[in-house]
Amino acid sequence: MVRWGLWIGTTSGIVLGMYMWFVELVTGKKVYTLLMNVDFIPVIGGIEWPVIIEWFFHMIISWVIGVIYVLAFTRGFLKETSRNLWLLSIGLTAFAATTYVPLTLLAIKETPAVTDVEAVIYWLVGHALYAITLRKTYYRP
């Protein structure tokens, strides 16, 4: 169960990370930078981390979400219906998507402004892709 949650978190995290990376590459909007940013966190924020470690930090959050998602159904907290699978996927992802404002306000390095509507839309679309991937990868082939 935990392994399956880690797999779901991995696939969803990769989809979100690659989308944000591509958007930043094409548009110059620093949504990938915002996604990977940890410069505001005491102790670890002052370190200039290699990209792979920033990616690892991002994946830890995604793994936690994936494991929570799987355990909610396999432990019987929620009945495994299509509706519940979508609702939990959207709920967990919506919570993660709301981090745009605090992450932007806390960031030391340059990130999109809180009022940058285009960046917010990219952020929300990326998280919608995350929710879809989380839901669609729930069932094993």
CSV table of C-alpha atoms in Angstrom, one decimal:
chain,number,residue,atom,x,y,z
A,1,MET,CA,0.0,0.0,0.0
A,2,VAL,CA,2.7,2.5,0.9
A,3,ARG,CA,4.7,1.4,-2.1
A,4,TRP,CA,1.7,2.1,-4.3
A,5,GLY,CA,1.2,5.5,-2.7
A,6,LEU,CA,4.9,6.3,-3.4
A,7,TRP,CA,4.5,5.3,-7.0
A,8,ILE,CA,1.4,7.4,-7.4
A,9,GLY,CA,3.2,10.3,-5.7
A,10,THR,CA,6.2,9.8,-8.0
A,11,THR,CA,4.2,9.8,-11.3
A,12,SER,CA,2.0,12.8,-10.2
A,13,GLY,CA,5.1,14.7,-8.9
A,14,ILE,CA,6.9,14.1,-12.2
A,15,VAL,CA,4.0,15.4,-14.2
A,16,LEU,CA,3.6,18.5,-12.1
A,17,GLY,CA,7.4,19.2,-12.0
A,18,MET,CA,7.9,18.7,-15.8
A,19,TYR,CA,4.9,20.8,-16.6
A,20,MET,CA,6.1,23.7,-14.4
A,21,TRP,CA,9.6,23.3,-15.8
A,22,PHE,CA,8.3,23.5,-19.4
A,23,VAL,CA,6.1,26.5,-18.6
A,24,GLU,CA,9.0,28.4,-17.1
A,25,LEU,CA,11.2,27.5,-20.0
A,26,VAL,CA,8.7,28.7,-22.6
A,27,THR,CA,7.1,31.7,-20.9
A,28,GLY,CA,9.8,32.8,-18.5
A,29,LYS,CA,7.2,32.8,-15.6
A,30,LYS,CA,9.1,31.4,-12.6
A,31,VAL,CA,6.5,28.8,-11.6
A,32,TYR,CA,9.0,25.9,-11.6
A,33,THR,CA,11.3,28.1,-9.4
A,34,LEU,CA,8.4,28.7,-7.1
A,35,LEU,CA,7.6,24.9,-7.0
A,36,MET,CA,11.1,24.0,-6.1
A,37,ASN,CA,11.9,26.9,-3.8
A,38,VAL,CA,12.9,26.2,-0.2
A,39,ASP,CA,15.0,29.4,0.5
A,40,PHE,CA,12.6,30.6,3.2
A,41,ILE,CA,12.9,27.5,5.4
A,42,PRO,CA,15.1,27.9,8.4
A,43,VAL,CA,18.4,26.0,8.3
A,44,ILE,CA,18.0,24.4,4.8
A,45,GLY,CA,16.9,27.6,3.1
A,46,GLY,CA,20.3,29.2,3.3
A,47,ILE,CA,22.0,26.4,1.4
A,48,GLU,CA,22.3,26.5,-2.4
A,49,TRP,CA,21.0,23.0,-3.2
A,50,PRO,CA,21.7,21.1,-6.4
A,51,VAL,CA,18.7,20.7,-8.6
A,52,ILE,CA,18.4,17.0,-7.8
A,53,ILE,CA,18.0,17.8,-4.1
A,54,GLU,CA,15.4,20.5,-4.8
A,55,TRP,CA,13.6,17.9,-6.9
A,56,PHE,CA,13.8,15.4,-4.0
A,57,PHE,CA,12.2,18.0,-1.6
A,58,HIS,CA,9.4,18.4,-4.1
A,59,MET,CA,9.0,14.6,-4.4
A,60,ILE,CA,8.8,14.2,-0.6
A,61,ILE,CA,5.6,16.3,-0.6
A,62,SER,CA,4.2,14.4,-3.5
A,63,TRP,CA,5.0,11.0,-1.9
A,64,VAL,CA,3.2,12.1,1.3
A,65,ILE,CA,0.1,13.1,-0.8
A,66,GLY,CA,0.3,9.8,-2.7
A,67,VAL,CA,0.5,7.7,0.4
A,68,ILE,CA,-2.4,9.6,2.1
A,69,TYR,CA,-4.4,9.1,-1.1
A,70,VAL,CA,-3.9,5.4,-1.1
A,71,LEU,CA,-4.3,4.9,2.6
A,72,ALA,CA,-7.6,6.8,2.7
A,73,PHE,CA,-9.2,4.1,0.5
A,74,THR,CA,-7.2,1.0,1.5
A,75,ARG,CA,-7.7,1.6,5.2
A,76,GLY,CA,-11.4,2.2,4.8
A,77,PHE,CA,-11.5,5.9,5.7
A,78,LEU,CA,-13.3,6.5,2.4
A,79,LYS,CA,-15.3,4.1,0.3
A,80,GLU,CA,-13.6,3.5,-3.0
A,81,THR,CA,-16.0,5.0,-5.4
A,82,SER,CA,-15.2,7.0,-8.5
A,83,ARG,CA,-16.7,10.1,-7.0
A,84,ASN,CA,-14.6,9.7,-3.8
A,85,LEU,CA,-11.5,9.0,-5.8
A,86,TRP,CA,-12.0,12.2,-7.7
A,87,LEU,CA,-13.0,14.3,-4.7
A,88,LEU,CA,-10.0,13.3,-2.6
A,89,SER,CA,-7.6,13.8,-5.5
A,90,ILE,CA,-9.1,17.3,-6.1
A,91,GLY,CA,-9.2,18.1,-2.4
A,92,LEU,CA,-5.6,17.1,-1.7
A,93,THR,CA,-4.4,18.9,-4.8
A,94,ALA,CA,-6.4,22.0,-4.1
A,95,PHE,CA,-4.8,22.2,-0.7
A,96,ALA,CA,-1.4,22.0,-2.4
A,97,ALA,CA,-2.3,24.6,-5.0
A,98,THR,CA,-3.3,27.1,-2.4
A,99,THR,CA,0.4,27.3,-1.4
A,100,TYR,CA,1.0,29.7,-4.3
A,101,VAL,CA,0.3,32.8,-2.1
A,102,PRO,CA,2.3,31.8,1.0
A,103,LEU,CA,5.2,30.4,-1.1
A,104,THR,CA,5.3,33.6,-3.1
A,105,LEU,CA,5.2,35.9,-0.1
A,106,LEU,CA,7.9,33.9,1.8
A,107,ALA,CA,10.2,33.4,-1.2
A,108,ILE,CA,13.6,35.2,-1.1
A,109,LYS,CA,14.6,34.5,-4.6
A,110,GLU,CA,12.6,35.9,-7.5
A,111,THR,CA,9.2,34.2,-8.1
A,112,PRO,CA,6.0,35.3,-9.8
A,113,ALA,CA,4.0,38.0,-8.0
A,114,VAL,CA,0.9,37.1,-6.1
A,115,THR,CA,-1.0,39.3,-8.6
A,116,ASP,CA,0.5,37.7,-11.7
A,117,VAL,CA,-2.7,36.2,-13.1
A,118,GLU,CA,-0.9,34.3,-15.9
A,119,ALA,CA,1.5,32.6,-13.4
A,120,VAL,CA,-1.5,31.7,-11.1
A,121,ILE,CA,-3.3,30.1,-14.1
A,122,TYR,CA,-0.2,28.1,-14.9
A,123,TRP,CA,0.1,27.1,-11.3
A,124,LEU,CA,-3.5,26.0,-11.1
A,125,VAL,CA,-3.4,24.1,-14.5
A,126,GLY,CA,-0.3,22.3,-13.2
A,127,HIS,CA,-2.0,21.2,-10.1
A,128,ALA,CA,-5.1,20.2,-12.1
A,129,LEU,CA,-2.8,17.9,-14.1
A,130,TYR,CA,-1.4,16.6,-10.8
A,131,ALA,CA,-5.0,15.8,-9.5
A,132,ILE,CA,-5.8,14.0,-12.8
A,133,THR,CA,-2.6,12.0,-12.6
A,134,LEU,CA,-3.1,11.1,-9.0
A,135,ARG,CA,-6.6,9.8,-9.8
A,136,LYS,CA,-5.7,8.0,-13.0
A,137,THR,CA,-2.7,6.2,-11.6
A,138,TYR,CA,-4.6,4.9,-8.5
A,139,TYR,CA,-5.5,1.6,-10.2
A,140,ARG,CA,-2.7,-0.8,-11.0
A,141,PRO,CA,-2.7,-2.3,-14.5
